[in-house]
CSV table of C-alpha atoms in Angstrom, one decimal:
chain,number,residue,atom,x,y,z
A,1,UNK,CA,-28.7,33.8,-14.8
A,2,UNK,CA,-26.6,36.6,-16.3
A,3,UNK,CA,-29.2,39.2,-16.7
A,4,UNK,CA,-32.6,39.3,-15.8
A,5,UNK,CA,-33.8,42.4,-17.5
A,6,UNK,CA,-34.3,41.9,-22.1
A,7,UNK,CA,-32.3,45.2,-22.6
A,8,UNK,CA,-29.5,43.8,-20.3
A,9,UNK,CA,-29.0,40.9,-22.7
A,10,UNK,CA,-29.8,42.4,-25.7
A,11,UNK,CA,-27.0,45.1,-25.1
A,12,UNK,CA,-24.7,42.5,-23.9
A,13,UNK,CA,-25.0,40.6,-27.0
A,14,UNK,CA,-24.6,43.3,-29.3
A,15,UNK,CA,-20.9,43.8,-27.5
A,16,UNK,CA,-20.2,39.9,-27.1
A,17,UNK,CA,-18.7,38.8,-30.5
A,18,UNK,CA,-15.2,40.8,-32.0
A,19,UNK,CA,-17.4,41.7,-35.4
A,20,UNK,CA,-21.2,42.7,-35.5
A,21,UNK,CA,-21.9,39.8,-38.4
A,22,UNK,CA,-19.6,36.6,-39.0
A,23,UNK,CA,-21.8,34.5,-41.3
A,24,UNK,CA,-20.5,31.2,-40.9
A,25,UNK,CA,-23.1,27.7,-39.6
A,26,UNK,CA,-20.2,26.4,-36.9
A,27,UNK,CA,-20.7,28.4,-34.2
A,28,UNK,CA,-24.8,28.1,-34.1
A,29,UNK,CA,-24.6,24.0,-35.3
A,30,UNK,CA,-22.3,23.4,-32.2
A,31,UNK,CA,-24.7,25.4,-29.5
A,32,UNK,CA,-27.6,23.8,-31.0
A,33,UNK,CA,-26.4,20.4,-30.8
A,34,UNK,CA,-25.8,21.4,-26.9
A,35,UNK,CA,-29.4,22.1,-26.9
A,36,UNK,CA,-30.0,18.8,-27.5
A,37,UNK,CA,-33.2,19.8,-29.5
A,38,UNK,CA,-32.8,17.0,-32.1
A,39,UNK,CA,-35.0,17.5,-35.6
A,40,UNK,CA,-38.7,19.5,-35.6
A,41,UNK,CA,-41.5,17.2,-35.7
A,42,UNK,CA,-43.0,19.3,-37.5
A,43,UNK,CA,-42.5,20.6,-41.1
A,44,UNK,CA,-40.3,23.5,-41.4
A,45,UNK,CA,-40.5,26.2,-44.2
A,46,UNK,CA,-37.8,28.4,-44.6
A,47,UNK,CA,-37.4,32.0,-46.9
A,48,UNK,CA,-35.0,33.8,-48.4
A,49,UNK,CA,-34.4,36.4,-50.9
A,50,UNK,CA,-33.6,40.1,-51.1
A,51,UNK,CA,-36.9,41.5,-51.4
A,52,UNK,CA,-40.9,40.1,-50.5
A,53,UNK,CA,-39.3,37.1,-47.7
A,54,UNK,CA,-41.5,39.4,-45.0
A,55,UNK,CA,-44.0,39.2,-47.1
A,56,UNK,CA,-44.2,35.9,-47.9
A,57,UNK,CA,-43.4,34.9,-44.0
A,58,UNK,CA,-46.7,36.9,-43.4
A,59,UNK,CA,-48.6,34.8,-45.8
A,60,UNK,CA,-47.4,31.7,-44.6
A,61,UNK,CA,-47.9,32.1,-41.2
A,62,UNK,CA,-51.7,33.9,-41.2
A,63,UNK,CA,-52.5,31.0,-43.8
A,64,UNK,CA,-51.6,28.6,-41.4
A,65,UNK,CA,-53.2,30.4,-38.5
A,66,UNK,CA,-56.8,30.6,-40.4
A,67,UNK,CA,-56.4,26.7,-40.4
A,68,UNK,CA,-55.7,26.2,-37.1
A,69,UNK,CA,-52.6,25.1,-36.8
A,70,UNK,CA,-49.7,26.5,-34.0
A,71,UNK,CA,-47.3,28.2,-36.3
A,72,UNK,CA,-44.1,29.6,-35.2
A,73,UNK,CA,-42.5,32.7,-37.1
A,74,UNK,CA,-38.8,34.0,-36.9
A,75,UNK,CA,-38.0,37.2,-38.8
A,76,UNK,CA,-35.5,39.7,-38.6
A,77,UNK,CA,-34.7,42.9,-38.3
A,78,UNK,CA,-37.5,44.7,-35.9
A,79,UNK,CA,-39.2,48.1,-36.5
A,80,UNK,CA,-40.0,49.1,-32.4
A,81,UNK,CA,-39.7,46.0,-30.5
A,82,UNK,CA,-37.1,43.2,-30.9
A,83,UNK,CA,-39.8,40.8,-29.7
A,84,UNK,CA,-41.7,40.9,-32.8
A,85,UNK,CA,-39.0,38.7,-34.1
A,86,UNK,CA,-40.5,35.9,-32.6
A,87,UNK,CA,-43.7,34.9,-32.4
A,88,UNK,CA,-45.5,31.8,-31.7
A,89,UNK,CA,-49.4,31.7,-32.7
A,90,UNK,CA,-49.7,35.2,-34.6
A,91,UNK,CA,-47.9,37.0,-31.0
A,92,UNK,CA,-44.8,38.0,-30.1
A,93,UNK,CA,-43.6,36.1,-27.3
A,94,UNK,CA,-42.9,38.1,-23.8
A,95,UNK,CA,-39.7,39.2,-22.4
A,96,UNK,CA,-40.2,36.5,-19.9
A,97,UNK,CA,-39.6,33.9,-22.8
A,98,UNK,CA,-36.9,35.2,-24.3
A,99,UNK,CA,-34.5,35.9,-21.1
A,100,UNK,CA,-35.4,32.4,-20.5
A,101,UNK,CA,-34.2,31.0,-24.2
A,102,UNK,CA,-31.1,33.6,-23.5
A,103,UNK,CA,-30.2,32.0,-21.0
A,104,UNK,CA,-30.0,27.8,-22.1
A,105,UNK,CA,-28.2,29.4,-24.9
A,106,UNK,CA,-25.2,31.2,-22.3
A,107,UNK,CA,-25.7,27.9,-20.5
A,108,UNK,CA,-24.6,25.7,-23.4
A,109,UNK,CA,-22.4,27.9,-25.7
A,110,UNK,CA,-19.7,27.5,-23.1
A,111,UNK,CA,-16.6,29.0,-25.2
A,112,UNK,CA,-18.2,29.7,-28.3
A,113,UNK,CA,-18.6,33.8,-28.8
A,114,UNK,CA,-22.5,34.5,-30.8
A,115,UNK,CA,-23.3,37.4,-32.7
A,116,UNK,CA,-26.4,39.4,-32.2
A,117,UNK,CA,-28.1,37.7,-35.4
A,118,UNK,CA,-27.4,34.0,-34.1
A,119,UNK,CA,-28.4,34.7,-30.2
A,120,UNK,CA,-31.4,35.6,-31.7
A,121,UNK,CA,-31.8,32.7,-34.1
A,122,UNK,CA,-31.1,29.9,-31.7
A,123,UNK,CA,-33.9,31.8,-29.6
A,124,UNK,CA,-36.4,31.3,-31.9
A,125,UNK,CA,-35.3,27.7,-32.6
A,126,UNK,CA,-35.2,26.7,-28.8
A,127,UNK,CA,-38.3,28.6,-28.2
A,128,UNK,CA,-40.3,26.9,-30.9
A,129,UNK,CA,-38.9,23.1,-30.1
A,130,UNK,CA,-40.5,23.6,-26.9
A,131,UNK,CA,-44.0,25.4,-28.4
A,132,UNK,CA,-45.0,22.0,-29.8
A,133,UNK,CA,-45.7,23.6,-33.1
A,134,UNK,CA,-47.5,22.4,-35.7
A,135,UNK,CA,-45.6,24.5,-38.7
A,136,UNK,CA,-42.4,26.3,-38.2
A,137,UNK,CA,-41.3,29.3,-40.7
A,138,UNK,CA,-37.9,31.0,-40.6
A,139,UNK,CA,-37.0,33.9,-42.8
A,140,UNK,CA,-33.4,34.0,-43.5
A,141,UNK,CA,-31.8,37.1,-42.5
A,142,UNK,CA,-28.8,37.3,-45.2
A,143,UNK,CA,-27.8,35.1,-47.6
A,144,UNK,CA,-29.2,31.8,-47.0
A,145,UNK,CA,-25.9,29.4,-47.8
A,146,UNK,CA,-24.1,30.8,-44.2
A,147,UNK,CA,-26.6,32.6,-42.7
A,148,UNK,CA,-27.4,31.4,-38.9
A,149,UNK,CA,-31.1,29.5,-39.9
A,150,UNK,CA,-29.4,27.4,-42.5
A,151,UNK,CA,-28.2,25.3,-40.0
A,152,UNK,CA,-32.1,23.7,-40.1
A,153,UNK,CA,-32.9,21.5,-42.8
A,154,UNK,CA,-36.2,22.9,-44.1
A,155,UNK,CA,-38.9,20.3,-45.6
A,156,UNK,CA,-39.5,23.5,-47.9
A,157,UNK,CA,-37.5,26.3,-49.4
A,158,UNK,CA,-38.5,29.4,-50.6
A,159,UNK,CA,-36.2,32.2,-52.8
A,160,UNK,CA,-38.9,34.8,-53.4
A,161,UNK,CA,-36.5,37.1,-55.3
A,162,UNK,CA,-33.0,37.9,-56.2
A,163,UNK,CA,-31.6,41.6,-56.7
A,164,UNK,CA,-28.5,43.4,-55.8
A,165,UNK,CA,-28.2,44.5,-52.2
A,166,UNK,CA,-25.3,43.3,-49.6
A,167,UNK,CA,-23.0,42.7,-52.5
A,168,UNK,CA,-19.9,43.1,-50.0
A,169,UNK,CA,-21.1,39.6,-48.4
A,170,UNK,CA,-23.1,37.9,-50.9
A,171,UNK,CA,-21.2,39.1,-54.2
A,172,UNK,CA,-21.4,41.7,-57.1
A,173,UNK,CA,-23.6,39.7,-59.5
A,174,UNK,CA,-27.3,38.1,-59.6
A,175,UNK,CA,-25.7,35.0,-60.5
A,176,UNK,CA,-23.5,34.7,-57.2
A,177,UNK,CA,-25.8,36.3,-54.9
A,178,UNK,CA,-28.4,33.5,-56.4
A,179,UNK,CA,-26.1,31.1,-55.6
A,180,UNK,CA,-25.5,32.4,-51.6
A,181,UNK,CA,-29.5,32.3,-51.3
A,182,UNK,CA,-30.1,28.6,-53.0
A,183,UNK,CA,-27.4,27.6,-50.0
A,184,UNK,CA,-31.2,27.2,-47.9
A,185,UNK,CA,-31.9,24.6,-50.6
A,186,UNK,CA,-32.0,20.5,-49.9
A,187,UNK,CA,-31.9,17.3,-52.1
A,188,UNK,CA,-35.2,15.6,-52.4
A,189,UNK,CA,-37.1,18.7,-51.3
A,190,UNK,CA,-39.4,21.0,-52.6
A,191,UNK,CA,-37.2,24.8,-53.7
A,192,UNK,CA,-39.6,27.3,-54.5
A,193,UNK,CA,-38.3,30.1,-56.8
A,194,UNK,CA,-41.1,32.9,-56.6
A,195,UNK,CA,-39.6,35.1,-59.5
A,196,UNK,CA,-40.2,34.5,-63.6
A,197,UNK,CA,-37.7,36.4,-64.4
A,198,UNK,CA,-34.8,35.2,-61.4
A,199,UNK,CA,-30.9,34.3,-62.4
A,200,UNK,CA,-30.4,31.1,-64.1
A,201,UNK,CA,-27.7,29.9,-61.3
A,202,UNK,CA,-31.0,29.7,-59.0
A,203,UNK,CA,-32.5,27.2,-60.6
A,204,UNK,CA,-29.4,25.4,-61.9
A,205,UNK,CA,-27.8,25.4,-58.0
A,206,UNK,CA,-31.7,23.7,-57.3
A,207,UNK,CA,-31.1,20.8,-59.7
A,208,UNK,CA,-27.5,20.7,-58.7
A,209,UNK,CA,-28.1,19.8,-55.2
A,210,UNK,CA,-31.1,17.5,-56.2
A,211,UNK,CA,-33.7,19.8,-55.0
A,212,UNK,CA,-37.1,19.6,-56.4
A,213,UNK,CA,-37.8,23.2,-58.1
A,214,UNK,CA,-41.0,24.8,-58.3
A,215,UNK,CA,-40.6,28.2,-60.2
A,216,UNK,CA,-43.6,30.6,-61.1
A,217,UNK,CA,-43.9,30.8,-64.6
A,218,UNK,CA,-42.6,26.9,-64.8
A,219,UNK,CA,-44.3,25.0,-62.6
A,220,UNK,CA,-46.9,26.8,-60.8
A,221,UNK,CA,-48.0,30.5,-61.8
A,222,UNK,CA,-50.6,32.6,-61.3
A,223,UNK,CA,-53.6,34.1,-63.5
A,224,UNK,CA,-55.6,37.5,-63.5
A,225,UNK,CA,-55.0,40.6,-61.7
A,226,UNK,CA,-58.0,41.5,-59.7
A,227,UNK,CA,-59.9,39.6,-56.9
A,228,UNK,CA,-60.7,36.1,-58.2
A,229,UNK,CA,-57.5,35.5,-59.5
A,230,UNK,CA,-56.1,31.9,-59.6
A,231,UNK,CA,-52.9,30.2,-58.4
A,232,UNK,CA,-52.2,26.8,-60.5
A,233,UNK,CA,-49.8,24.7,-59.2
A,234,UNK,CA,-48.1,21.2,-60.4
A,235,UNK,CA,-51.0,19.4,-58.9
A,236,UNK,CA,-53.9,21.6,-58.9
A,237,UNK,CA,-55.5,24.8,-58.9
A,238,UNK,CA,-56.8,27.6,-56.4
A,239,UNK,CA,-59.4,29.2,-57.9
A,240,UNK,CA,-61.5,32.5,-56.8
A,241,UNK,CA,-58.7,33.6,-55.2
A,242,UNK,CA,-58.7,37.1,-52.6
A,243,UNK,CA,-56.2,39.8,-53.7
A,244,UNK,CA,-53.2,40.0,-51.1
A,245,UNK,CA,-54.0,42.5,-48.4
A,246,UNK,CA,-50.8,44.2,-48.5
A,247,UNK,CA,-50.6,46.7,-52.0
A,248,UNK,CA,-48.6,45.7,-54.8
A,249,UNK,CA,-49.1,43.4,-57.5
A,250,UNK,CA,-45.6,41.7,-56.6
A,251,UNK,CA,-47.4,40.8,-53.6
A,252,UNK,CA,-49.6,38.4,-55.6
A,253,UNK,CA,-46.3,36.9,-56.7
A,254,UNK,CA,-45.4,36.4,-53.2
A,255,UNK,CA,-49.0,35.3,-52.5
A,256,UNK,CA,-48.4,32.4,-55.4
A,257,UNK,CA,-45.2,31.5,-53.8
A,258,UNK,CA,-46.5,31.3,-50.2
A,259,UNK,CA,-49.3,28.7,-51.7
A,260,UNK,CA,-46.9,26.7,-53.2
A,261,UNK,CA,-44.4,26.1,-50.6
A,262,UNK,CA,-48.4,24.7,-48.5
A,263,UNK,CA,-49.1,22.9,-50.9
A,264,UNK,CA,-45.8,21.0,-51.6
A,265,UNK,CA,-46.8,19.9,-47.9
A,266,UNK,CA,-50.1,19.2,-48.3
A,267,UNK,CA,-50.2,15.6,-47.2
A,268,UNK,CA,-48.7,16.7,-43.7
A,269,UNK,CA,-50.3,20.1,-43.3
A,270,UNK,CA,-53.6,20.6,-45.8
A,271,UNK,CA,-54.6,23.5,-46.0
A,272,UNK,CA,-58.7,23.9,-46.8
A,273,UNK,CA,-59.7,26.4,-49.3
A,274,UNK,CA,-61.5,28.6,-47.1
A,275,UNK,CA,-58.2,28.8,-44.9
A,276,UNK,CA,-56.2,30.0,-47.8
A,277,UNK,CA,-58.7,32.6,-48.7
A,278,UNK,CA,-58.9,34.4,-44.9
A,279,UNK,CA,-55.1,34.2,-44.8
A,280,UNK,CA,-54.5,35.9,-48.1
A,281,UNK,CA,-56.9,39.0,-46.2
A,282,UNK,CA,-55.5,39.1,-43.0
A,283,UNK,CA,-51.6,38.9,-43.6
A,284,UNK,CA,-50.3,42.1,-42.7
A,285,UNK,CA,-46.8,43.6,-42.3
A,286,UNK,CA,-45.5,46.8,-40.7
A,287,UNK,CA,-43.6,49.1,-43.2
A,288,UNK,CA,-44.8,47.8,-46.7
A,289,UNK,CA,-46.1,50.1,-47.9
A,290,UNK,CA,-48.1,50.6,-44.4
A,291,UNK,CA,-50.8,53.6,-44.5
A,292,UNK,CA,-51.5,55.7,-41.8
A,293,UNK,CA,-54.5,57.2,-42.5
A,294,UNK,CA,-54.9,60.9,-41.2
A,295,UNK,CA,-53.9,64.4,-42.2
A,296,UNK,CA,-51.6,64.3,-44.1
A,297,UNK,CA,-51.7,60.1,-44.3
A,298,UNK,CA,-48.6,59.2,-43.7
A,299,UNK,CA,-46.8,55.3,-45.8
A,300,UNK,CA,-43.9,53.4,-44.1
A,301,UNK,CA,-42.0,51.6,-46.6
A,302,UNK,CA,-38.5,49.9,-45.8
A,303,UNK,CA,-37.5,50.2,-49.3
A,304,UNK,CA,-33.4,50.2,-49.6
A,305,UNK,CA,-32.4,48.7,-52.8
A,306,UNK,CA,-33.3,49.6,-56.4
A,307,UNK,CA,-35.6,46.5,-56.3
A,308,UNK,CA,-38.1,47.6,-53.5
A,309,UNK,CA,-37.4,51.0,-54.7
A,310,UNK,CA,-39.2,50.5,-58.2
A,311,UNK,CA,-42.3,48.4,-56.2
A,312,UNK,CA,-42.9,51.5,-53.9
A,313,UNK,CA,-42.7,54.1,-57.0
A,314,UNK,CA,-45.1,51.9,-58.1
A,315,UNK,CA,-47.4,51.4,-55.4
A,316,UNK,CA,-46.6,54.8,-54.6
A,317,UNK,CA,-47.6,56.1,-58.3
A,318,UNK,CA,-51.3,54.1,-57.9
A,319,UNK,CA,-51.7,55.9,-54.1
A,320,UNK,CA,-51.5,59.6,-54.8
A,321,UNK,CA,-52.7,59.3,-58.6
A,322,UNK,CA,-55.3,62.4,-57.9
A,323,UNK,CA,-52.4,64.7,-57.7
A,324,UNK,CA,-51.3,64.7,-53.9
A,325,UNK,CA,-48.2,66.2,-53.3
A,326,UNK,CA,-45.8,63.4,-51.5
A,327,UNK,CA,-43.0,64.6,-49.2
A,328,UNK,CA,-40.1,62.1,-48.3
A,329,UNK,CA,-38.6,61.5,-44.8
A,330,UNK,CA,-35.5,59.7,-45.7
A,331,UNK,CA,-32.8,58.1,-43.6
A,332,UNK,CA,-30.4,55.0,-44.8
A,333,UNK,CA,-27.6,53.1,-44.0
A,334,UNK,CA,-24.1,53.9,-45.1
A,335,UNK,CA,-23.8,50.9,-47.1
A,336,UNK,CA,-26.9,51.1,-49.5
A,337,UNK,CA,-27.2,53.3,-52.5
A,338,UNK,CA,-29.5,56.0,-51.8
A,339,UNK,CA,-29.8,57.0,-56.0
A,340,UNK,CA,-31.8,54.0,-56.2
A,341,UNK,CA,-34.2,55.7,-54.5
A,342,UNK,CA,-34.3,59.0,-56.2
A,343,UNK,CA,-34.5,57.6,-59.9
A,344,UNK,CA,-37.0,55.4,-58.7
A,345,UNK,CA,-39.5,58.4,-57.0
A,346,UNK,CA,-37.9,61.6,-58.0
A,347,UNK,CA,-40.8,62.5,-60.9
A,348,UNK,CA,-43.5,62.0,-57.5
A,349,UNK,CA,-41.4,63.8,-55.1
A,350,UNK,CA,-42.7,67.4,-54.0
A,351,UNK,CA,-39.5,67.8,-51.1
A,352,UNK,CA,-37.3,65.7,-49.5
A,353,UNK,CA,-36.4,65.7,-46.1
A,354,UNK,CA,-32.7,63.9,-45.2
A,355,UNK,CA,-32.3,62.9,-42.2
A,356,UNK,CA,-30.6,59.9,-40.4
A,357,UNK,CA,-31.6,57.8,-37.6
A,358,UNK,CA,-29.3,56.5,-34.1
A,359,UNK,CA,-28.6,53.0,-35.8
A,360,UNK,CA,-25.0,53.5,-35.7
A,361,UNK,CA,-24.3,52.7,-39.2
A,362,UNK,CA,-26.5,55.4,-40.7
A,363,UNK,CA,-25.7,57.0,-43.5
A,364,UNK,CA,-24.6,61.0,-42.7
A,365,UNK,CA,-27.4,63.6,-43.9
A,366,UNK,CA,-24.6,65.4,-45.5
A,367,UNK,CA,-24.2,62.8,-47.6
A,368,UNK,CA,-27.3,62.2,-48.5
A,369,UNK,CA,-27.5,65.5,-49.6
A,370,UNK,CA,-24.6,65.7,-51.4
A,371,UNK,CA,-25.6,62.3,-53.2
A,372,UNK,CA,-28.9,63.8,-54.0
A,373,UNK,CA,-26.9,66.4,-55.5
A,374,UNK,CA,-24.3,64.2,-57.7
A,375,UNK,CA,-27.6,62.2,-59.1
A,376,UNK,CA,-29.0,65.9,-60.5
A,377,UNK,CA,-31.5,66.8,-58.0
A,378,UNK,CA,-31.9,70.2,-57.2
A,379,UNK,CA,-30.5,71.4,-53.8
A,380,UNK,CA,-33.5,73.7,-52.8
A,381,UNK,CA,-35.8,70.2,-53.4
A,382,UNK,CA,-34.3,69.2,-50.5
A,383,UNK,CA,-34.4,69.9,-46.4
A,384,UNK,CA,-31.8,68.6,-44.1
A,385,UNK,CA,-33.5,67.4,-40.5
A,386,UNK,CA,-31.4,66.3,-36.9
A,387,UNK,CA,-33.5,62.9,-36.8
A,388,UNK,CA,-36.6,61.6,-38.0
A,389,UNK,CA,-38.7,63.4,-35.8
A,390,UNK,CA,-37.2,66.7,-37.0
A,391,UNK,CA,-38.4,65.6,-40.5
A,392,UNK,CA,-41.5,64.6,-39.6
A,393,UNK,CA,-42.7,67.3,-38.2
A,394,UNK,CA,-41.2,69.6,-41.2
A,395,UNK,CA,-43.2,67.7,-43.7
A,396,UNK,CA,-45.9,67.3,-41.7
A,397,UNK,CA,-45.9,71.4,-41.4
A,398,UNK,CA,-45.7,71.8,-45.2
A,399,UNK,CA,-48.4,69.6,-45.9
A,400,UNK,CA,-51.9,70.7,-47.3
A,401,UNK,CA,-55.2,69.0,-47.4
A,402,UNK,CA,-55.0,65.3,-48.1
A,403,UNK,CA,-51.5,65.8,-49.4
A,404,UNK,CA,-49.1,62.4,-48.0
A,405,UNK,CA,-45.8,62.5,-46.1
A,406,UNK,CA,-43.6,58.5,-47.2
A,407,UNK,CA,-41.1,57.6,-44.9
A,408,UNK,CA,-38.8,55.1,-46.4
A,409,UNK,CA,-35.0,53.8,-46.3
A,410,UNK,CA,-34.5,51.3,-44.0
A,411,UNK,CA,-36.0,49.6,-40.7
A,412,UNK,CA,-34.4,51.8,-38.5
A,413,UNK,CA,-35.8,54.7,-40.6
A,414,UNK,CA,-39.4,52.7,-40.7
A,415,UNK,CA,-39.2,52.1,-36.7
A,416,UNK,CA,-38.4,55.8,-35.5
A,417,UNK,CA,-41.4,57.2,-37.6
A,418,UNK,CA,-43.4,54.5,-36.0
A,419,UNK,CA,-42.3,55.8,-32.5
A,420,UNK,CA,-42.6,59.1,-33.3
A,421,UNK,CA,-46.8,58.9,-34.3
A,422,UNK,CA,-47.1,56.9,-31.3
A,423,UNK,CA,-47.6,52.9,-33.1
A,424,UNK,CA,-44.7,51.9,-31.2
């Protein structure tokens, strides 16, 4: 064995291939075939899309849970822990497992160089084909048409939205990036659109391929916005239905999707009404829109792009409607767009704090400052911080009564608060 320490092969991997992302299905369909895994038994659901994927994941997978069946998850990227991108039953699995996946995959790549993104994709894959699973649920981590867990042929398909966000890989219009993400779709099986309002080349590259679409607002949507709402579906209906536990009324649009990519395999996996009810309540997912109560609360959002950005303003908007003040911690990546962020919550925003995290393509504080600046903010609105912790404490400091500090930006941003008030 190469290593026998997690970090050891996690920081060889991140040095192993020339570029830190090659999307591209040769690489990962040759060391797969090595791993002589041959096709999942059992039905495989796989989710793209720029924003609510997690979400949706979440659904699936505590849905499936509340059944009783053994349901594998793969996600990407991690807040604290890069074992949470794997987890088998509801748990992420141990460090132990993952060494062990790390190294049949060394074993059988031979030649072939990996990236950090498909080590940790044929992981997941390996680990589950040996879990004897009864549902398997991949979230794609960019694109869908190239990226690493395309090279499975899902039995269901999910897009849960398109937006703009990683337009250097996936293209500069709706219309293209739609087409990178219905890559994940198959002929004869189900594609599940979970937007009304989504580019018509996702639904036209569904039909193209001979996919089977299943788009809210065409055929399946959802009814009424408080508890006991209803999902109706080509087949059927949901009624009396829990709201989702994570905020947002976008998250009932995930919720709808979720129950339609189950019930497109009802006849292999059914899924009793009672199941779908506790699942909808107990999904869960670290930074959306996750509240820390306490004073001041503190809400971890990983909002990025001008899509997440408007669902936060307007969870955020619901959250601190008695008048709380609301101080940002921000921190982003050097590719993203950080005026998304500020049209989207500059009329809630008492003080921003910039900052940037150890993720080494982090966007400078400077410049975050100085793009504050260019999108008409005022400079004295605004405090620059060393790191997240600096930040954190600052707004902390300056905060009254039950007045709420949001932490928002990216993962990386997400994961260092998480470490620094001790849930990591």
């Amino acid at each position: 064995m190469r290593f026998d320490t997690l970090d050891a092969w996690l920081d060889w991997q991140a040095a192993l291939h020339p570029r830190t992302m090659e999307l591209g299905l040769d690489r990962v369909r040759a060391v797969w075939r090595r791993l002589e895994h041959g096709p999942f038994a059992c039905p495989v659901i796989s989710v793209a899309g720029t924003n609510g994927k997690g979400s949706c994941v979440a659904m699936l997978e505590a849905t499936a849970l509340a059944a009783g069946y053994r349901c594998g998850t793969y996600g990407s990227p991690h807040l604290v822990h890069y074992n949470e991108r794997i987890r088998i039953d509801g748990e992420p699995v141990d460090d132990a497992a993952l060494i062990g996946a790390f190294d049949r995959i060394d074993q059988a790549r031979g030649e072939i160089s990996l990236t950090y993104f498909e080590f940790a994709t044929l992981a997941a894959l390996d680990l589950f084909a040996r879990a004897g699973l009864d549902l398997v649920v991949l979230e794609v981590g960019l694109g869908g048409r190239l990226d690493a867990v395309n090279l499975i042929d899902a039995d269901v398909a999910v897009v849960t939205s398109i937006g703009l966000d990683h337009t250097d890989w996936l293209g500069e219009s709706l219309d293209d990036i739609a087409r990178e993400k219905a890559g994940i779709f198959r002929p004869a099986r189900a594609a599940v659109i979970g937007q009304r309002d989504a580019p018509v080349a996702l639904r036209e590259a569904a039909l193209g391929c001979g996919a089977r679409p299943l788009q809210l607002g065409v055929e399946f949507d959802r009814h009424g916005a408080e508890a006991g709402w209803e999902w109706q579906g080509p087949d059927g209906r949901r009624h009396a239905l829990p709201l989702p536990a994570m905020r947002g009324e976008f998250q009932r649009d995930n919720a709808a999707a979720a129950i339609t990519a189950l019930d497109a395999l009802r006849e292999r996996l059914p899924v009793p009404r009672n199941a779908l009810r506790q699942g909808l309540g107990r999904a869960r997912l670290p930074g959306r829109f996750q509240v820390l109560p306490g004073t001041p609360s503190h809400i971890l959002d990983v909002a990025h792009n001008a899509q997440a950005a408007a669902a936060l303003a307007t969870n955020l908007r619901a959250f601190a409607s008695r008048g709380l003040a609301v101080r940002v911690v921000l921190a982003m990546l050097a590719d993203k767009e950080p005026e998304a962020l500020f049209a989207a919550l500059a009329d809630q925003v008492t003080h921003w704090y910039l900052t940037e995290t150890d993720d080494a393509r982090a966007m400078a504080r400077e410049t975050l400052r100085a793009r504050l600046g260019a999108a008409g903010l005022a400079a004295e609105s605004c405090t620059l911080c060393v790191d997240p912790a600096e930040a954190l404490a600052r707004a902390d400091a300056a905060s009254e009564g039950e007045d709420c500090v949001l932490v928002c930006g990216s993962f990386t941003t997400v994961g260092a608060a998480l470490r620094v008030l001790g849930h990591g």
